[in-house]
Coordinates of C-alpha atoms in Angstrom, one line a residue:
X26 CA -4.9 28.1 7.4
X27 CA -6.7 26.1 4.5
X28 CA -4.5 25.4 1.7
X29 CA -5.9 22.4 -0.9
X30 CA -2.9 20.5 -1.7
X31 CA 1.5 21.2 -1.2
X32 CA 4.0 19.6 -4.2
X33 CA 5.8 16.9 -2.0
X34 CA 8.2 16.1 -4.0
X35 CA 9.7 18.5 -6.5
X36 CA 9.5 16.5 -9.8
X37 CA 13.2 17.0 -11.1
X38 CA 14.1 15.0 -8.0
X39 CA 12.0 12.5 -8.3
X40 CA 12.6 12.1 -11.9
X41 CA 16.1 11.8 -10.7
X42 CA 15.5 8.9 -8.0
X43 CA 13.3 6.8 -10.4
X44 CA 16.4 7.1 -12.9
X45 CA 18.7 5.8 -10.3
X46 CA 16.4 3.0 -9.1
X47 CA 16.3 -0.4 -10.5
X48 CA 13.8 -0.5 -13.4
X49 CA 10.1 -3.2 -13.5
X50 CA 11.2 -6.5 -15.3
X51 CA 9.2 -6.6 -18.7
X52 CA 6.1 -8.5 -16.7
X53 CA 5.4 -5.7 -14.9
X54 CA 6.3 -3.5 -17.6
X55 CA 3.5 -5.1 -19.4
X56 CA 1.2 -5.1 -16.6
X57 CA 1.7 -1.2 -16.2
X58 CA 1.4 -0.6 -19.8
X59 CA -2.0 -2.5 -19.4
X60 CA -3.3 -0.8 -16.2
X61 CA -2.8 2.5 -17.9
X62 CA -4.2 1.5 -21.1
X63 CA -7.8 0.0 -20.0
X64 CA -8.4 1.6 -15.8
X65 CA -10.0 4.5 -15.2
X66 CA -7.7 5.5 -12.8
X67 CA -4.3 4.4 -13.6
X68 CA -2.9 6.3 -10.3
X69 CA -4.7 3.7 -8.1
X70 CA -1.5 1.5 -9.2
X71 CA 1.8 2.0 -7.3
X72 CA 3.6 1.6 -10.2
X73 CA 7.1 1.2 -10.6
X74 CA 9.1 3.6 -8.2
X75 CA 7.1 2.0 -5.5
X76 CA 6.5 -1.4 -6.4
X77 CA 10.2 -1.3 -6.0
X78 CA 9.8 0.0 -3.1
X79 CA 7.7 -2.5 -1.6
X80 CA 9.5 -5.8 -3.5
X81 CA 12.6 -4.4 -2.0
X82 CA 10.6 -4.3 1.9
X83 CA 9.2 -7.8 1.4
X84 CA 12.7 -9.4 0.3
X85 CA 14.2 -8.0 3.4
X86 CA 11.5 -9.1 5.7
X87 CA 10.8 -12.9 4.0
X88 CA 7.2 -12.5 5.3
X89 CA 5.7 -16.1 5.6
X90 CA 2.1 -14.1 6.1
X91 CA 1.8 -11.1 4.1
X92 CA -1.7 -8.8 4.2
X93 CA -2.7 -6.0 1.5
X94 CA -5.5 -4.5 2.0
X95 CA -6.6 -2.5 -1.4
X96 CA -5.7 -4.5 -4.5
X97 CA -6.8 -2.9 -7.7
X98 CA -5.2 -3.6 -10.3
X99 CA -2.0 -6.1 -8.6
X100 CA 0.8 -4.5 -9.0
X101 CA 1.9 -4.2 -5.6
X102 CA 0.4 -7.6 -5.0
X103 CA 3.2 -9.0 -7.4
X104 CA 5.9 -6.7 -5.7
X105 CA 5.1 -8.0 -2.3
X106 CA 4.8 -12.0 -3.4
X107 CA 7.9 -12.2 -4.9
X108 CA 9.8 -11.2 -1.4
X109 CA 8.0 -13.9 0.3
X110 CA 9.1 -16.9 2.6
X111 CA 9.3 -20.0 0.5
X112 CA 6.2 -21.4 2.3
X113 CA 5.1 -17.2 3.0
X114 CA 1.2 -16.7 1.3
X115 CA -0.1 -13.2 0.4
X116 CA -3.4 -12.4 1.2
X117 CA -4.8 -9.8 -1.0
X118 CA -8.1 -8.4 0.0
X119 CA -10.2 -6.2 -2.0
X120 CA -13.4 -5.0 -2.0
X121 CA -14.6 -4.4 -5.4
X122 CA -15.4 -7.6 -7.4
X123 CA -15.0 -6.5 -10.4
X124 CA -11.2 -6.3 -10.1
X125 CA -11.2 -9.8 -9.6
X126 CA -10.5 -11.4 -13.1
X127 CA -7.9 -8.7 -13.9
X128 CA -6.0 -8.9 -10.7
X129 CA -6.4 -12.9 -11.0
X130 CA -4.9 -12.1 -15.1
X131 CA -2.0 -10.1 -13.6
X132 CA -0.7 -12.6 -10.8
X133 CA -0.6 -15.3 -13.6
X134 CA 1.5 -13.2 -15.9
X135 CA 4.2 -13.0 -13.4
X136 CA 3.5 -16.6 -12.1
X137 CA 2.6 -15.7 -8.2
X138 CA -0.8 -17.1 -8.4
X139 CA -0.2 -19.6 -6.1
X140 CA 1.5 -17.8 -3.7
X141 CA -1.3 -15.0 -3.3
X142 CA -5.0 -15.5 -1.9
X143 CA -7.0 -13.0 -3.3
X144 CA -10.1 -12.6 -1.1
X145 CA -13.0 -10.5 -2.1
X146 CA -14.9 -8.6 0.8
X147 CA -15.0 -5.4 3.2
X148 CA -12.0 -5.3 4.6
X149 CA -13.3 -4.8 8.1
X150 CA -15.7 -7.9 7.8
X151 CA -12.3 -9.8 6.4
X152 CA -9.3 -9.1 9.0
X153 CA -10.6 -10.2 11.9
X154 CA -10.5 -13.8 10.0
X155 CA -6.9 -13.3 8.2
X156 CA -4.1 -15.0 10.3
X157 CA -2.3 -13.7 13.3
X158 CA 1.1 -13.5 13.1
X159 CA 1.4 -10.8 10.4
X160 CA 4.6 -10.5 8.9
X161 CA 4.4 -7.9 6.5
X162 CA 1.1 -5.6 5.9
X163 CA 0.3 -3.2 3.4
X164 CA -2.6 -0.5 3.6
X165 CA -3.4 1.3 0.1
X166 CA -7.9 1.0 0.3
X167 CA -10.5 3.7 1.4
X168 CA -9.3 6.2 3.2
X169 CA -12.2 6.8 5.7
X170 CA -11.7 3.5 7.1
X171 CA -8.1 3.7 7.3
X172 CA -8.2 4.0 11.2
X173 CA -10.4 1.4 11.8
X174 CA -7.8 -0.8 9.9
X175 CA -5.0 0.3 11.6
X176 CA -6.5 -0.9 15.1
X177 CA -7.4 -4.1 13.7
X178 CA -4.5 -5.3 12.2
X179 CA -1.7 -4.1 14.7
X180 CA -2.6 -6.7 16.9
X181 CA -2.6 -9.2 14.3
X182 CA 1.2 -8.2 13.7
X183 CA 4.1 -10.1 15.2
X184 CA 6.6 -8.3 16.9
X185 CA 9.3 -7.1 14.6
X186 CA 6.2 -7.1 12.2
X187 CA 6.0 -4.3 9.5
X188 CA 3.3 -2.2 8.5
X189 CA 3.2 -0.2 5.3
X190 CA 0.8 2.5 4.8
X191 CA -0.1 4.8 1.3
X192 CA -1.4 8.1 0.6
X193 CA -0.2 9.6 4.1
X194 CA 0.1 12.8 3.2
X195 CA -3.0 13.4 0.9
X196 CA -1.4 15.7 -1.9
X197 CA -0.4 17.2 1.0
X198 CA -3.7 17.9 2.8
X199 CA -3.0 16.6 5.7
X200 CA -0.6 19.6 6.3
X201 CA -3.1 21.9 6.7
X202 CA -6.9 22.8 8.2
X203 CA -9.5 21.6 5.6
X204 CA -12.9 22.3 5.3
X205 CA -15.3 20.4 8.0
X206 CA -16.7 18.2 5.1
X207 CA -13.3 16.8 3.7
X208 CA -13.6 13.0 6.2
X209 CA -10.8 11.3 4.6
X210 CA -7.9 14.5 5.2
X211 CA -9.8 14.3 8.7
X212 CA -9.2 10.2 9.1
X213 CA -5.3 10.6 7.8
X214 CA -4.7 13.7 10.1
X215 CA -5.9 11.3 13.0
X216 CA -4.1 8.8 12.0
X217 CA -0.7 10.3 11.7
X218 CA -0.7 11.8 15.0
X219 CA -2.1 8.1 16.7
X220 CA 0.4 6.6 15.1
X221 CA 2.9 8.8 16.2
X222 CA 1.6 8.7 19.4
X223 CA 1.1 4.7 19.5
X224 CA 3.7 3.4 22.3
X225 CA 3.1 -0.3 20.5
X226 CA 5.4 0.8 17.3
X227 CA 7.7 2.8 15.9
X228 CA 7.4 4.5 12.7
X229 CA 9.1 6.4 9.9
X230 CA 6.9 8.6 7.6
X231 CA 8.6 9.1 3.5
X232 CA 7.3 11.8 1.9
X233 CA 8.1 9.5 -1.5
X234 CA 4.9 9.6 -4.0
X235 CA 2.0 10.9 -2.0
X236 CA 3.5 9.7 1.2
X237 CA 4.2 6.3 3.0
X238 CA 4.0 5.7 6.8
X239 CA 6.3 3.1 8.0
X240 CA 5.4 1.1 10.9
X241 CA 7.2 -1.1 12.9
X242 CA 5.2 -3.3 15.4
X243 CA 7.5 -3.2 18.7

């Protein structure tokens, strides 16, 4: 069966949990505003709902090395500095260089500059030279190569390590048979089921937003 996309979330619910979730501080507040007002695609962002998401992750875990792979605009790079060990470094790797200046811009705003390498590059050229000993990890770039990133940084991880990875569930896609051309609902479908399948970790998959796959290197 080919169906083109499933609602994942009905909205009054999810209107409902971001209501009863704790609300962006006025930095990011600004930096949202911002995004929306001069990206072309706004939606790249995680925005608020899941930023607090991923702040909340990172404070539990005090990662001391932190990876995101697929920057954009910095929001989540923001949410994932400030749970950070006290000596803990972010790297933020992206591949398009013309985010650069505004993702440098937002990190100043809310003053985690310091605490955040932002490295320019392919990703798959770029993680084989990021630390071992990955703390915290989170995947939100090009889905084709989402696989290939997957292999390479597991191994990376430390045990206990915890991998976060967006857009699981494709606007539901990933559900259903698609047509032999669509590569990236073909990369996610693979990944799900290696991942489920991957005796190294153990994973929880919420269907929050267009779906994130928790993973938990064993």
């Amino acid at each position: 069966m080919q169906k083109p996309t499933a609602v994942i979330t009905n909205p009054d619910v999810e209107l409902y949990a971001e209501e009863h979730t704790s609300q962006e501080d006025e930095v990011l507040y600004q930096i949202n505003r911002s995004i929306h007002l001069h990206t072309a695609n706004p939606r790249m962002s995680s925005g608020p709902y899941q930023g607090q998401l991923l702040q909340m992750l990172s404070q539990m875990q005090q990662p001391r090395v932190a990876v995101e792979i697929g920057v954009f605009a910095g929001y989540a790079s923001i949410c994932l500095a400030r749970g950070l060990a006290p000596d803990g470094k972010l790297y933020a790797v992206e591949a398009e260089e013309e985010f650069e200046p505004m993702i440098r811009r937002h990190l100043a705003m809310a003053e985690v500059e310091d605490r955040v390498e932002v490295v320019v590059g392919q990703a798959l050229e770029v993680i084989p030279t990021l630390p071992d000993e990955i703390d915290l990890a989170y995947l939100d770039a090009d889905k084709i190569n989402y696989l290939a990133y997957y292999e390479m940084i597991v191994p990376k991880m430390r045990h206990g390590g915890l991998l976060l990875i967006d857009n699981i569930l494709w606007n539901g896609k990933v559900l259903y048979e698609q047509p032999k051309g669509d590569r990236e609902t073909a990369v996610l479908q693979a990944l799900n089921d290696r991942v489920q399948q991957d005796c190294r970790v153990e994973n929880l998959l919420l269907p929050i937003r267009d779906g994130l796959m928790l993973v938990r290197v064993k």
